[in-house]
mmCIF file of C-alpha atoms and ligand atoms in Angstrom:
data_model
loop_
_atom_site.group_PDB
_atom_site.id
_atom_site.type_symbol
_atom_site.label_atom_id
_atom_site.label_comp_id
_atom_site.label_asym_id
_atom_site.label_seq_id
_atom_site.Cartn_x
_atom_site.Cartn_y
_atom_site.Cartn_z
ATOM 1 C CA UNK A 75 33.428 9.951 -2.261
ATOM 2 C CA UNK A 76 33.805 6.989 -4.598
ATOM 3 C CA UNK A 77 33.019 6.383 -8.242
ATOM 4 C CA UNK A 78 31.303 2.981 -8.377
ATOM 5 C CA UNK A 79 31.368 0.554 -11.335
ATOM 6 C CA UNK A 80 28.144 0.590 -13.370
ATOM 7 C CA UNK A 81 25.954 -2.536 -13.791
ATOM 8 C CA UNK A 82 25.474 -3.205 -17.520
ATOM 9 C CA UNK A 83 22.825 -5.104 -19.508
ATOM 10 C CA UNK A 84 22.106 -8.105 -19.351
ATOM 11 C CA UNK A 85 23.109 -8.242 -15.685
ATOM 12 C CA UNK A 86 20.073 -9.751 -13.853
ATOM 13 C CA UNK A 87 20.524 -7.161 -11.060
ATOM 14 C CA UNK A 88 18.876 -4.629 -13.430
ATOM 15 C CA UNK A 89 15.689 -6.690 -13.249
ATOM 16 C CA UNK A 90 15.568 -6.737 -9.425
ATOM 17 C CA UNK A 91 12.859 -4.787 -7.616
ATOM 18 C CA UNK A 92 14.604 -2.479 -5.135
ATOM 19 C CA UNK A 93 13.592 -2.180 -1.428
ATOM 20 C CA UNK A 94 12.641 1.025 0.391
ATOM 21 C CA UNK A 95 15.243 3.082 2.243
ATOM 22 C CA UNK A 96 14.338 2.430 5.922
ATOM 23 C CA UNK A 97 16.047 5.417 7.507
ATOM 24 C CA UNK A 98 18.019 8.415 6.373
ATOM 25 C CA UNK A 99 21.368 8.088 8.108
ATOM 26 C CA UNK A 100 25.013 8.829 7.388
ATOM 27 C CA UNK A 101 25.399 5.658 5.357
ATOM 28 C CA UNK A 102 22.566 6.722 3.028
ATOM 29 C CA UNK A 103 23.946 10.287 2.775
ATOM 30 C CA UNK A 104 27.400 8.930 1.868
ATOM 31 C CA UNK A 105 25.910 6.509 -0.645
ATOM 32 C CA UNK A 106 23.981 9.439 -2.236
ATOM 33 C CA UNK A 107 27.309 11.294 -2.646
ATOM 34 C CA UNK A 108 28.824 8.212 -4.263
ATOM 35 C CA UNK A 109 25.863 7.938 -6.647
ATOM 36 C CA UNK A 110 26.254 11.619 -7.623
ATOM 37 C CA UNK A 111 29.950 11.296 -8.149
ATOM 38 C CA UNK A 112 29.381 8.197 -10.300
ATOM 39 C CA UNK A 113 26.663 9.964 -12.330
ATOM 40 C CA UNK A 114 28.822 13.090 -12.904
ATOM 41 C CA UNK A 115 31.835 10.906 -13.935
ATOM 42 C CA UNK A 116 29.799 8.833 -16.430
ATOM 43 C CA UNK A 117 28.437 11.460 -17.327
ATOM 44 C CA UNK A 118 24.719 11.038 -17.026
ATOM 45 C CA UNK A 119 21.716 13.163 -15.931
ATOM 46 C CA UNK A 120 20.260 10.497 -13.607
ATOM 47 C CA UNK A 121 21.221 7.324 -11.751
ATOM 48 C CA UNK A 122 19.317 4.717 -9.767
ATOM 49 C CA UNK A 123 21.004 2.824 -6.898
ATOM 50 C CA UNK A 124 20.609 -0.552 -8.640
ATOM 51 C CA UNK A 125 22.860 0.705 -11.469
ATOM 52 C CA UNK A 126 25.751 0.577 -8.964
ATOM 53 C CA UNK A 127 24.531 -2.735 -7.569
ATOM 54 C CA UNK A 128 22.491 -1.504 -4.500
ATOM 55 C CA UNK A 129 18.854 -2.646 -4.585
ATOM 56 C CA UNK A 130 17.573 0.475 -2.769
ATOM 57 C CA UNK A 131 14.680 2.736 -3.822
ATOM 58 C CA UNK A 132 16.916 5.736 -4.282
ATOM 59 C CA UNK A 133 17.861 7.900 -7.260
ATOM 60 C CA UNK A 134 19.773 11.058 -8.140
ATOM 61 C CA UNK A 135 19.242 13.540 -10.952
ATOM 62 C CA UNK A 136 21.102 16.641 -12.084
ATOM 63 C CA UNK A 137 19.781 18.407 -15.240
ATOM 64 C CA UNK A 138 22.122 21.417 -14.996
ATOM 65 C CA UNK A 139 24.174 22.225 -18.096
ATOM 66 C CA UNK A 140 27.959 22.000 -18.090
ATOM 67 C CA UNK A 141 28.457 25.724 -17.750
ATOM 68 C CA UNK A 142 25.853 26.040 -14.946
ATOM 69 C CA UNK A 143 26.359 25.369 -11.214
ATOM 70 C CA UNK A 144 25.598 21.770 -10.231
ATOM 71 C CA UNK A 145 21.993 21.127 -9.179
ATOM 72 C CA UNK A 146 21.888 17.663 -7.575
ATOM 73 C CA UNK A 147 18.437 16.277 -6.685
ATOM 74 C CA UNK A 148 18.111 13.171 -4.460
ATOM 75 C CA UNK A 149 14.932 11.121 -4.229
ATOM 76 C CA UNK A 150 14.360 8.369 -1.594
ATOM 77 C CA UNK A 151 11.411 6.026 -1.942
ATOM 78 C CA UNK A 152 9.940 8.082 -4.799
ATOM 79 C CA UNK A 153 6.318 7.362 -5.870
ATOM 80 C CA UNK A 154 4.447 8.638 -8.866
ATOM 81 C CA UNK A 155 1.100 9.820 -7.437
ATOM 82 C CA UNK A 156 -0.307 11.416 -10.604
ATOM 83 C CA UNK A 157 0.454 11.483 -14.354
ATOM 84 C CA UNK A 158 -0.824 13.715 -17.108
ATOM 85 C CA UNK A 159 -2.932 12.303 -19.956
ATOM 86 C CA UNK A 160 -0.746 14.184 -22.426
ATOM 87 C CA UNK A 161 2.342 12.286 -23.573
ATOM 88 C CA UNK A 162 5.724 13.414 -24.800
ATOM 89 C CA UNK A 163 8.506 11.700 -26.645
ATOM 90 C CA UNK A 164 12.186 11.942 -25.745
ATOM 91 C CA UNK A 165 15.232 10.146 -27.101
ATOM 92 C CA UNK A 166 16.427 8.191 -24.088
ATOM 93 C CA UNK A 167 19.663 6.518 -23.217
ATOM 94 C CA UNK A 168 20.811 4.576 -20.131
ATOM 95 C CA UNK A 169 24.186 4.266 -18.469
ATOM 96 C CA UNK A 170 23.440 0.544 -18.131
ATOM 97 C CA UNK A 171 22.886 0.261 -21.908
ATOM 98 C CA UNK A 172 25.825 2.334 -23.197
ATOM 99 C CA UNK A 173 25.623 3.948 -26.622
ATOM 100 C CA UNK A 174 22.082 2.881 -27.419
ATOM 101 C CA UNK A 175 19.382 5.494 -27.813
ATOM 102 C CA UNK A 176 15.682 5.245 -28.704
ATOM 103 C CA UNK A 177 12.579 7.386 -28.568
ATOM 104 C CA UNK A 178 10.224 6.621 -25.708
ATOM 105 C CA UNK A 179 6.706 8.024 -25.137
ATOM 106 C CA UNK A 180 5.721 8.717 -21.551
ATOM 107 C CA UNK A 181 3.316 10.980 -19.669
ATOM 108 C CA UNK A 182 4.435 14.564 -20.233
ATOM 109 C CA UNK A 183 4.131 15.470 -16.541
ATOM 110 C CA UNK A 184 4.180 13.556 -13.279
ATOM 111 C CA UNK A 185 3.645 14.292 -9.615
ATOM 112 C CA UNK A 186 6.247 12.575 -7.483
ATOM 113 C CA UNK A 187 6.190 12.124 -3.690
ATOM 114 C CA UNK A 188 9.455 11.151 -2.007
ATOM 115 C CA UNK A 189 11.619 11.328 1.088
ATOM 116 C CA UNK A 190 14.461 13.825 0.997
ATOM 117 C CA UNK A 191 17.908 13.483 2.552
ATOM 118 C CA UNK A 192 16.488 15.868 5.188
ATOM 119 C CA UNK A 193 14.226 13.051 6.334
ATOM 120 C CA UNK A 194 11.057 14.952 5.307
ATOM 121 C CA UNK A 195 8.426 14.049 2.684
ATOM 122 C CA UNK A 196 8.364 16.211 -0.436
ATOM 123 C CA UNK A 197 6.109 16.385 -3.459
ATOM 124 C CA UNK A 198 6.826 17.986 -6.789
ATOM 125 C CA UNK A 199 5.198 18.244 -10.166
ATOM 126 C CA UNK A 200 7.654 17.755 -12.987
ATOM 127 C CA UNK A 201 7.411 18.294 -16.752
ATOM 128 C CA UNK A 202 9.765 18.130 -19.661
ATOM 129 C CA UNK A 203 13.091 16.310 -19.283
ATOM 130 C CA UNK A 204 12.726 16.103 -15.460
ATOM 131 C CA UNK A 205 9.403 14.214 -15.866
ATOM 132 C CA UNK A 206 10.997 11.825 -18.334
ATOM 133 C CA UNK A 207 14.112 11.296 -16.225
ATOM 134 C CA UNK A 208 12.074 10.670 -13.057
ATOM 135 C CA UNK A 209 9.989 8.021 -14.818
ATOM 136 C CA UNK A 210 13.151 6.417 -16.313
ATOM 137 C CA UNK A 211 14.773 6.255 -12.873
ATOM 138 C CA UNK A 212 11.640 5.058 -10.999
ATOM 139 C CA UNK A 213 11.333 2.333 -13.627
ATOM 140 C CA UNK A 214 14.847 1.180 -12.598
ATOM 141 C CA UNK A 215 13.607 0.829 -8.998
ATOM 142 C CA UNK A 216 11.051 -1.645 -10.348
ATOM 143 C CA UNK A 217 13.453 -3.556 -12.550
ATOM 144 C CA UNK A 218 12.167 -1.873 -15.716
ATOM 145 C CA UNK A 219 14.436 -0.506 -18.425
ATOM 146 C CA UNK A 220 13.651 2.030 -21.153
ATOM 147 C CA UNK A 221 14.033 -0.694 -23.763
ATOM 148 C CA UNK A 222 10.896 -2.273 -22.272
ATOM 149 C CA UNK A 223 9.013 0.712 -23.775
ATOM 150 C CA UNK A 224 10.209 0.122 -27.346
ATOM 151 C CA UNK A 225 9.253 -2.639 -29.847
ATOM 152 C CA UNK A 226 10.107 -6.214 -28.933
ATOM 153 C CA UNK A 227 12.106 -6.505 -32.180
ATOM 154 C CA UNK A 228 14.383 -3.579 -31.221
ATOM 155 C CA UNK A 229 14.590 -4.757 -27.622
ATOM 156 C CA UNK A 230 15.587 -8.295 -28.545
ATOM 157 C CA UNK A 231 18.286 -6.863 -30.885
ATOM 158 C CA UNK A 232 19.777 -4.742 -28.136
ATOM 159 C CA UNK A 233 19.705 -7.503 -25.500
ATOM 160 C CA UNK A 234 21.299 -9.920 -27.990
ATOM 161 C CA UNK A 235 24.078 -7.445 -28.787
ATOM 162 C CA UNK A 236 24.856 -6.790 -25.095
ATOM 163 C CA UNK A 237 24.660 -10.527 -24.234
ATOM 164 C CA UNK A 238 27.271 -11.275 -26.918
ATOM 165 C CA UNK A 239 29.492 -8.431 -25.746
ATOM 166 C CA UNK A 240 29.301 -9.659 -22.145
ATOM 167 C CA UNK A 241 30.187 -13.197 -23.231
ATOM 168 C CA UNK A 242 33.220 -11.894 -25.193
ATOM 169 C CA UNK A 243 34.527 -9.976 -22.209
ATOM 170 C CA UNK A 244 33.855 -12.755 -19.635
HETATM 171 O O1 GNR B 133 22.044 9.961 -18.623
HETATM 172 C C1 GNR B 133 20.920 9.665 -18.927
HETATM 173 N N1 GNR B 133 20.252 10.366 -19.876
HETATM 174 C C2 GNR B 133 18.891 10.196 -20.165
HETATM 175 C C3 GNR B 133 18.414 10.779 -21.310
HETATM 176 C C4 GNR B 133 17.021 10.710 -21.639
HETATM 177 C C5 GNR B 133 16.195 10.057 -20.760
HETATM 178 C C6 GNR B 133 16.679 9.438 -19.593
HETATM 179 C C7 GNR B 133 18.024 9.560 -19.290
HETATM 180 S S1 GNR B 133 18.629 8.840 -17.831
HETATM 181 C C8 GNR B 133 20.267 8.491 -18.298
HETATM 182 C C9 GNR B 133 21.049 7.979 -17.074
HETATM 183 C C10 GNR B 133 20.506 6.656 -16.629
HETATM 184 O O2 GNR B 133 20.703 5.604 -17.181
HETATM 185 N N2 GNR B 133 19.720 6.688 -15.600
HETATM 186 O O3 GNR B 133 19.112 5.557 -15.122
HETATM 187 NI NI1 NI B 134 18.957 4.268 -16.880
#
């Protein structure tokens, strides 16, 4: 298992649309382990493959609390097949936009269809933080970031700050 370096804003990789996982093999299973280890190390509650530089439609989530047993969830080629009309607001953050947080409004519940590491199709209905997290991660697969859901003024400020920081460290 390997902790992989995280891709940070404004890296253009974060705007890339990821490609479907073609088959569930040992390489994919190992990569899922690396993603989980990277997410736990960060620490974060979710991670999309592109955040470690792999443009694959694959994400991991673990919403367990520190004192609870780990509860990793792995989603390959996830698709939102239904969303609720009701919305909910969460303060979101992103490992690719460190130390920036903002409230985002999204559908309160979503139905997600996906391939599992077992090679079978699964479908689940999620609400609460899981619904928000799944939408945040599936956005990553489409090159979308949570700052795309806030005002342009705030987004431009964040992008500018991270662009300057990247220039300083280049
Ligand atoms: O660790 C994370 N926390 C979080 C909090 C609220 C809404 C979404 C998230 S996902 C984020 C990790 C991340 O950047 N995943 O892409
Ligand atoms: Ni993110």
